[in-house]
PDB file of C-alpha atoms in Angstrom:
ATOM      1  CA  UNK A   3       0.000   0.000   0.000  1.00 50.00           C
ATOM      2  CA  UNK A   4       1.159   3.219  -1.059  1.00 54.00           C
ATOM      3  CA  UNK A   5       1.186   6.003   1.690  1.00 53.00           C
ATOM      4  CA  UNK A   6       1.657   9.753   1.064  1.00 59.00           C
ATOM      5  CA  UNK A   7       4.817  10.696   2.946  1.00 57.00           C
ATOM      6  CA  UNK A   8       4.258  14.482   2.167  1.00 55.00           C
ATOM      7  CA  UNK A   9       0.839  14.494   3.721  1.00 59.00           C
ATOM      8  CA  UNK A  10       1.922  12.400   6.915  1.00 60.00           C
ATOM      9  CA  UNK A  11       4.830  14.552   7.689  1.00 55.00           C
ATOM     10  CA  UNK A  12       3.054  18.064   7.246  1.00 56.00           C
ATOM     11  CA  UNK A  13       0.042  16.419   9.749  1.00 62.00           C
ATOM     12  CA  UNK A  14       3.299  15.640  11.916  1.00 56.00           C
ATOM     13  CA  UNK A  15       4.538  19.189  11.949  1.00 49.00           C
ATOM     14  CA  UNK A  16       1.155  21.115  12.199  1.00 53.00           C
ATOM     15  CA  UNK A  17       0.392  19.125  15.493  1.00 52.00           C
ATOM     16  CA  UNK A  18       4.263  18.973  16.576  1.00 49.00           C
ATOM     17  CA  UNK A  19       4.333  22.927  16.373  1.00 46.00           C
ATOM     18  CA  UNK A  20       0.435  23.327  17.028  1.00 46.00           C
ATOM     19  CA  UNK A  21       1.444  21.891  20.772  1.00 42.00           C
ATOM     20  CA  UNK A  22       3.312  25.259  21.694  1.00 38.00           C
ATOM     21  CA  UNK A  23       0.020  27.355  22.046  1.00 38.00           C
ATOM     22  CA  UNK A  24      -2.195  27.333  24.506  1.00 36.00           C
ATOM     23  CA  UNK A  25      -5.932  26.677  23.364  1.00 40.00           C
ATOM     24  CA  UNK A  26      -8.507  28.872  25.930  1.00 45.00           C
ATOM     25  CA  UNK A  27     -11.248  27.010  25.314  1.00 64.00           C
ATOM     26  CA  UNK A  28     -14.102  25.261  27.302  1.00 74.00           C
ATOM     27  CA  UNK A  29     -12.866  21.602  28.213  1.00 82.00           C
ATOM     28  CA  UNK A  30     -14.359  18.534  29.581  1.00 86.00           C
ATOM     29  CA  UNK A  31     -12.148  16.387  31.373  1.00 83.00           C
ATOM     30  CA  UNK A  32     -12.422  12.304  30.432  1.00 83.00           C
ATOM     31  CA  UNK A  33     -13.154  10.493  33.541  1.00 82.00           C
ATOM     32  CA  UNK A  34     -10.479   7.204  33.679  1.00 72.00           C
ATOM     33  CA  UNK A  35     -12.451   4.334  34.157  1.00 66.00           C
ATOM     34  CA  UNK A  36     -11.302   1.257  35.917  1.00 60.00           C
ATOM     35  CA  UNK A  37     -10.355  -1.889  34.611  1.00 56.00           C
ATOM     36  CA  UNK A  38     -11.476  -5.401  36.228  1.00 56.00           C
ATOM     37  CA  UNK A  39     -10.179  -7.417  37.491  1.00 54.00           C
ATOM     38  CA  UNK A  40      -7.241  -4.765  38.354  1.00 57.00           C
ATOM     39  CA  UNK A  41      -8.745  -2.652  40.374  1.00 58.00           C
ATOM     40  CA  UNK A  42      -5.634   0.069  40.944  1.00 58.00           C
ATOM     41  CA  UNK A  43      -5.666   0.689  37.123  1.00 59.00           C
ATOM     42  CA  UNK A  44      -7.261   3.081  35.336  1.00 59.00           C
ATOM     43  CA  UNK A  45      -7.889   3.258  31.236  1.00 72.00           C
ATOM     44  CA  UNK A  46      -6.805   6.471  30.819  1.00 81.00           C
ATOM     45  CA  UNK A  47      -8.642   8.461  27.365  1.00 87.00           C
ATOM     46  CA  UNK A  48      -5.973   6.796  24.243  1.00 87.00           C
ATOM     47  CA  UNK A  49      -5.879   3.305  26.065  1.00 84.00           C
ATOM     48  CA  UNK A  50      -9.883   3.555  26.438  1.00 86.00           C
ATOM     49  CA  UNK A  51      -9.911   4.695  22.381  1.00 91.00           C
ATOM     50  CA  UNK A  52      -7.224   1.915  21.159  1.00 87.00           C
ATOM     51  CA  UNK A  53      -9.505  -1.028  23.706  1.00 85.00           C
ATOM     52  CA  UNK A  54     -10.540  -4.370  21.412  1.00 82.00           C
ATOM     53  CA  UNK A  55      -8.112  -3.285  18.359  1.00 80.00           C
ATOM     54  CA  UNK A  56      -5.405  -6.082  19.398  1.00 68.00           C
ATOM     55  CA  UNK A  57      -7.114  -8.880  17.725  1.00 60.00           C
ATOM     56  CA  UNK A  58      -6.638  -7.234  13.937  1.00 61.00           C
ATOM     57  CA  UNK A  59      -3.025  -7.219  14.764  1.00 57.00           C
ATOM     58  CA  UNK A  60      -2.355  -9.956  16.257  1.00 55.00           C
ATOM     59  CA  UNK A  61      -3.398 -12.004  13.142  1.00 48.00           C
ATOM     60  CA  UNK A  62      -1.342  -9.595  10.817  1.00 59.00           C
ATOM     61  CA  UNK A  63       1.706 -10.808   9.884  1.00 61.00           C
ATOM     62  CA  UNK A  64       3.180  -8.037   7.034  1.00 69.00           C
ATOM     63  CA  UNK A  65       5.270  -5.174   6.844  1.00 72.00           C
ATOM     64  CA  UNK A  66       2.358  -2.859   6.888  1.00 72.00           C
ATOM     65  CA  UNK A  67       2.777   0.243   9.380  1.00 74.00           C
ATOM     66  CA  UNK A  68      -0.649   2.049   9.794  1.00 80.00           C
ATOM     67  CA  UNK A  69      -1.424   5.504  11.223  1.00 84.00           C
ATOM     68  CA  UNK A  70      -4.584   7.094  11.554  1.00 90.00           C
ATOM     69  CA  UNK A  71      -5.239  10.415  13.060  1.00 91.00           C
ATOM     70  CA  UNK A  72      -9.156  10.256  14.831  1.00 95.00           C
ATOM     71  CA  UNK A  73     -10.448  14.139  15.174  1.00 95.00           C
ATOM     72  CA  UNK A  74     -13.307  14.210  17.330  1.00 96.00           C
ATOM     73  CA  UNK A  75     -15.558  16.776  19.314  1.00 95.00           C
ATOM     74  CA  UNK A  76     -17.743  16.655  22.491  1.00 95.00           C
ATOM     75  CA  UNK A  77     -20.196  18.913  23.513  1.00 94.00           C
ATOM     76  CA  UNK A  78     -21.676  20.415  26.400  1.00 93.00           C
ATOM     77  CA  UNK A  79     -23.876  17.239  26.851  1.00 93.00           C
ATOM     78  CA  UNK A  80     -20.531  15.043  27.044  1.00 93.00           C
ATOM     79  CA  UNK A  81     -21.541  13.692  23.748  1.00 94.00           C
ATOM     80  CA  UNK A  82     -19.342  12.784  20.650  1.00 96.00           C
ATOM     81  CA  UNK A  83     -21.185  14.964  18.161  1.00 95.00           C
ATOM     82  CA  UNK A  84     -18.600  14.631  15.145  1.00 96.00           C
ATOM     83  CA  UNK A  85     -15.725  12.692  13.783  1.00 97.00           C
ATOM     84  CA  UNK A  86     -13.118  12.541  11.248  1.00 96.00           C
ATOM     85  CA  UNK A  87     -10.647  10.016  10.595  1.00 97.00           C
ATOM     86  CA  UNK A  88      -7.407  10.419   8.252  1.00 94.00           C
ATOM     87  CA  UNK A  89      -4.681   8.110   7.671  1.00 91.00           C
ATOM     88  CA  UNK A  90      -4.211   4.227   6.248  1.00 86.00           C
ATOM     89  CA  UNK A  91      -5.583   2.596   9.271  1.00 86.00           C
ATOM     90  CA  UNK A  92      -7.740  -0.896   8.066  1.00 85.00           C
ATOM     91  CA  UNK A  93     -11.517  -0.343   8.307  1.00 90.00           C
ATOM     92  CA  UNK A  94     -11.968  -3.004  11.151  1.00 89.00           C
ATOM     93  CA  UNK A  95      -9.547  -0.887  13.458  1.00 89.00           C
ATOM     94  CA  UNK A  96     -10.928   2.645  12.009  1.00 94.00           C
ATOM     95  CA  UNK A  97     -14.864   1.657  12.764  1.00 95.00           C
ATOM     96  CA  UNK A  98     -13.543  -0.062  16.696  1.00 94.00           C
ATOM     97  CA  UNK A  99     -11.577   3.263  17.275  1.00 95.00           C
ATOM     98  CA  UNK A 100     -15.346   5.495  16.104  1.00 97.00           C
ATOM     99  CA  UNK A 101     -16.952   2.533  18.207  1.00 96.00           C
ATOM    100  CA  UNK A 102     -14.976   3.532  21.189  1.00 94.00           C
ATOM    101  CA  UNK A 103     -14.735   7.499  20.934  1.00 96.00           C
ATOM    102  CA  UNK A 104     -18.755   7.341  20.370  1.00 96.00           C
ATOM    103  CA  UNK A 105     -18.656   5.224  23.965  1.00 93.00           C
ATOM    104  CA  UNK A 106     -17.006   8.069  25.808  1.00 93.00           C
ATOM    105  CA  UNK A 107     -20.209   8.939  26.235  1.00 92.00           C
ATOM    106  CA  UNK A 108     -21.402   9.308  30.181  1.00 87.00           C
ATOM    107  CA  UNK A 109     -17.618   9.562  30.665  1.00 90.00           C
ATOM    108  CA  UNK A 110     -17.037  12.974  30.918  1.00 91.00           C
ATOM    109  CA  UNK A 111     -16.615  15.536  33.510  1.00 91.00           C
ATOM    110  CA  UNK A 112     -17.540  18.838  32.628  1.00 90.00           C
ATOM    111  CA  UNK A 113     -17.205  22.063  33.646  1.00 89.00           C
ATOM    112  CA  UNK A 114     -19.976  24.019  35.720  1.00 88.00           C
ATOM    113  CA  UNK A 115     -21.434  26.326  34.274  1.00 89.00           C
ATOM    114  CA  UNK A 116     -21.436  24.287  31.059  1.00 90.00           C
ATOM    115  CA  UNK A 117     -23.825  25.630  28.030  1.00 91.00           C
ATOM    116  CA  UNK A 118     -25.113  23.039  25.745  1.00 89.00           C
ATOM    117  CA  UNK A 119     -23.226  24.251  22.706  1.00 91.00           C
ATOM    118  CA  UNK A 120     -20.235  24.550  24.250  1.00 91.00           C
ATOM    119  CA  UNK A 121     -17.506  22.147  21.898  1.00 92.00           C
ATOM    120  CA  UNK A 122     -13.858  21.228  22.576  1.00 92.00           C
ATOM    121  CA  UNK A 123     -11.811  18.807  20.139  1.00 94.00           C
ATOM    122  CA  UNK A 124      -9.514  16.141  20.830  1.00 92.00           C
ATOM    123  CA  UNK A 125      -6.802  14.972  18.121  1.00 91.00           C
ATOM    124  CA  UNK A 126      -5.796  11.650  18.671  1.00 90.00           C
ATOM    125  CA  UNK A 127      -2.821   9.415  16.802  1.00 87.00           C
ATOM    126  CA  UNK A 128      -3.653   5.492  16.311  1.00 88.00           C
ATOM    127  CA  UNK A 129      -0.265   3.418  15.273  1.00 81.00           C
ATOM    128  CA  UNK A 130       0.739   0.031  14.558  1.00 77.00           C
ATOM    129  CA  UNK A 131       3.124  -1.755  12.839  1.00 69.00           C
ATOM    130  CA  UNK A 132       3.556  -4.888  10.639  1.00 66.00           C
ATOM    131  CA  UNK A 133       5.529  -8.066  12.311  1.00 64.00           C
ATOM    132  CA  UNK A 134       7.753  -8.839   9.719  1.00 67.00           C
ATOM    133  CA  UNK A 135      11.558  -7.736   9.658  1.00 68.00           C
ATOM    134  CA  UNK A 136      12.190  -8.069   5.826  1.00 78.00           C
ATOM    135  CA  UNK A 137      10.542  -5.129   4.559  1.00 82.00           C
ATOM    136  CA  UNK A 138      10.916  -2.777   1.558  1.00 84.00           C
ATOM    137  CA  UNK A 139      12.808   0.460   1.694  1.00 87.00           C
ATOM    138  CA  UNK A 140       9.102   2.755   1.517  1.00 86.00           C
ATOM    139  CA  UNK A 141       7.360   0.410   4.528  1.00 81.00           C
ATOM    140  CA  UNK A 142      10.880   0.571   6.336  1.00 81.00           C
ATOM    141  CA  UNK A 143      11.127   5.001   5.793  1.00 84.00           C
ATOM    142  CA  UNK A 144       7.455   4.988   7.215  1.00 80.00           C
ATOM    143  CA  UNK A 145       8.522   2.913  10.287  1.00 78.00           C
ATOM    144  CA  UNK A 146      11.382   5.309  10.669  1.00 80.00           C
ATOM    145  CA  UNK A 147       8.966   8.343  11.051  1.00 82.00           C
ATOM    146  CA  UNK A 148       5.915   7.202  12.729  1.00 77.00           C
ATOM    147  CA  UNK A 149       8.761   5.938  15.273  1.00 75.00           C
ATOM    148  CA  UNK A 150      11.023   9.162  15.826  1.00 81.00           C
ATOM    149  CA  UNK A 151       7.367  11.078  15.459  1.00 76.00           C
ATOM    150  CA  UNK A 152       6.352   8.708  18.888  1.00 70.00           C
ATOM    151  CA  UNK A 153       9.845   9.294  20.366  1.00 73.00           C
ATOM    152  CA  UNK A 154       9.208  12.763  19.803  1.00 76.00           C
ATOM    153  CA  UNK A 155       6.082  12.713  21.569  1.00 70.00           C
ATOM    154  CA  UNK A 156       7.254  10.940  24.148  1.00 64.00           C
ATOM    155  CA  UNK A 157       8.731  13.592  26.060  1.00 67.00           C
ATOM    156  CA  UNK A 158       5.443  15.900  25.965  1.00 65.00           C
ATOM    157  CA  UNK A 159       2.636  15.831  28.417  1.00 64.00           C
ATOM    158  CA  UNK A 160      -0.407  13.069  27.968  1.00 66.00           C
ATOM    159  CA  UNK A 161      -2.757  15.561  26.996  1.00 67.00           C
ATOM    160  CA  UNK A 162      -1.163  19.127  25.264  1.00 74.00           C
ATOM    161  CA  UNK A 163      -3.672  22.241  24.646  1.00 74.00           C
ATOM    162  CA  UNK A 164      -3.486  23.652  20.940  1.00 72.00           C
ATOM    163  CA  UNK A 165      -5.483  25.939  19.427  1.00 73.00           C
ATOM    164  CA  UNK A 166      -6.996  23.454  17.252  1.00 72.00           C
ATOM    165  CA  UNK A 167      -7.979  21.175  20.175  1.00 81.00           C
ATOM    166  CA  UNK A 168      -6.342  18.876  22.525  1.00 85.00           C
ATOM    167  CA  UNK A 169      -3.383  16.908  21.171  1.00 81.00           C
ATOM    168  CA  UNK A 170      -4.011  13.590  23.259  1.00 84.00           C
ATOM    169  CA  UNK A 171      -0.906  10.635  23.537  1.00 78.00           C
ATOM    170  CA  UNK A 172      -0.648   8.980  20.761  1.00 77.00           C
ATOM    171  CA  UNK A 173      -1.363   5.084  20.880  1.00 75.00           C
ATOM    172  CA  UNK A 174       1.232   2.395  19.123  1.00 67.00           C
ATOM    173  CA  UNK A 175       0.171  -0.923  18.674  1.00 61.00           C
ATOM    174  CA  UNK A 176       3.179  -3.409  18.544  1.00 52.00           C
ATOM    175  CA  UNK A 177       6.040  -1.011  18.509  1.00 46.00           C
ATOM    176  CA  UNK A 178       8.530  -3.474  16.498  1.00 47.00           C
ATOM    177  CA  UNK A 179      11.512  -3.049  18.780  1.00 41.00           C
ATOM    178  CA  UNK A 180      13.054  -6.390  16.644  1.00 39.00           C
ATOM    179  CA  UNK A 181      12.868  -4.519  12.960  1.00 40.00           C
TER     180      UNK A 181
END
């Protein structure tokens, strides 16, 4: 599968620099939920949007690296009111990572004072990589960037303000450390 490194790198650097500025906007805090039967840990929001998307990777056994970046608004009712999705992400992992945003639902704190059209958006980056080692040189460059874009990230906060909306922590399924 072709991917369009042009397009993936600009998304890269829009969010990388977006994270310097502040948003001041209206914003409902995701309440963790926790997880049975371990009852000292808590899903926090990207490990409650990547839940159930194992089991499409676990059976793929290519050289495939996928990305998808999930834009998504709530509004004042704590409801997921609109979604957009861009990237190469499968449609089975796409339509569980819409499946779980949409079941945020009753999951959010929000502010008082809170009007009913009140919106905030939330950016969030879904990854996973192939579990072969022999790959070709244009699966092995996108490897290389979606993982120094996710060591990048690494050292910023789980959840960074922008302007456009809150840059959550990305997700990576199977990270690859053997490639």
């Amino acid at each position: 599968m072709h991917f369009p490194p042009i397009k993936l790198f600009s998304s890269l650097l829009l969010l990388f620099f977006a994270q310097l500025s502040w948003a001041k906007t209206w914003q409902p805090q995701f309440v963790p939920l926790k997880v049975l039967p371990y009852p000292d840990y808590h899903y926090d929001l990207p490990d409650y949007l990547a839940q159930y998307t194992y089991t499409f990777y676990e059976r793929q056994r290519s050289c495939q690296a996928d990305y998808g970046f999930f834009y998504f608004r709530v509004n004042g009712k704590g409801k997921v009111d609109s979604i957009r999705v861009e990237g190469i992400l499968g449609s089975e992992v796409t339509d569980q990572i819409k499946k779980n945003i949409y079941a945020t639902e009753g999951h959010w704190f929000l502010p008082q004072g809170t009007k009913p059209e009140a919106t905030c958006w939330f950016i969030f980056l879904y990854g996973a990589f192939g579990r072969q080692k022999n790959c070709s040189e244009e699966q092995n460059r996108l490897f290389k960037v979606l993982s120094d874009y996710r060591n990048a990230y690494s050292t910023l906060s789980k959840r960074t303000e922008t302007p456009r909306g809150i840059l959550l922590r990305p997700y990576w399924r199977d990270p690859m450390a053997e490639k």
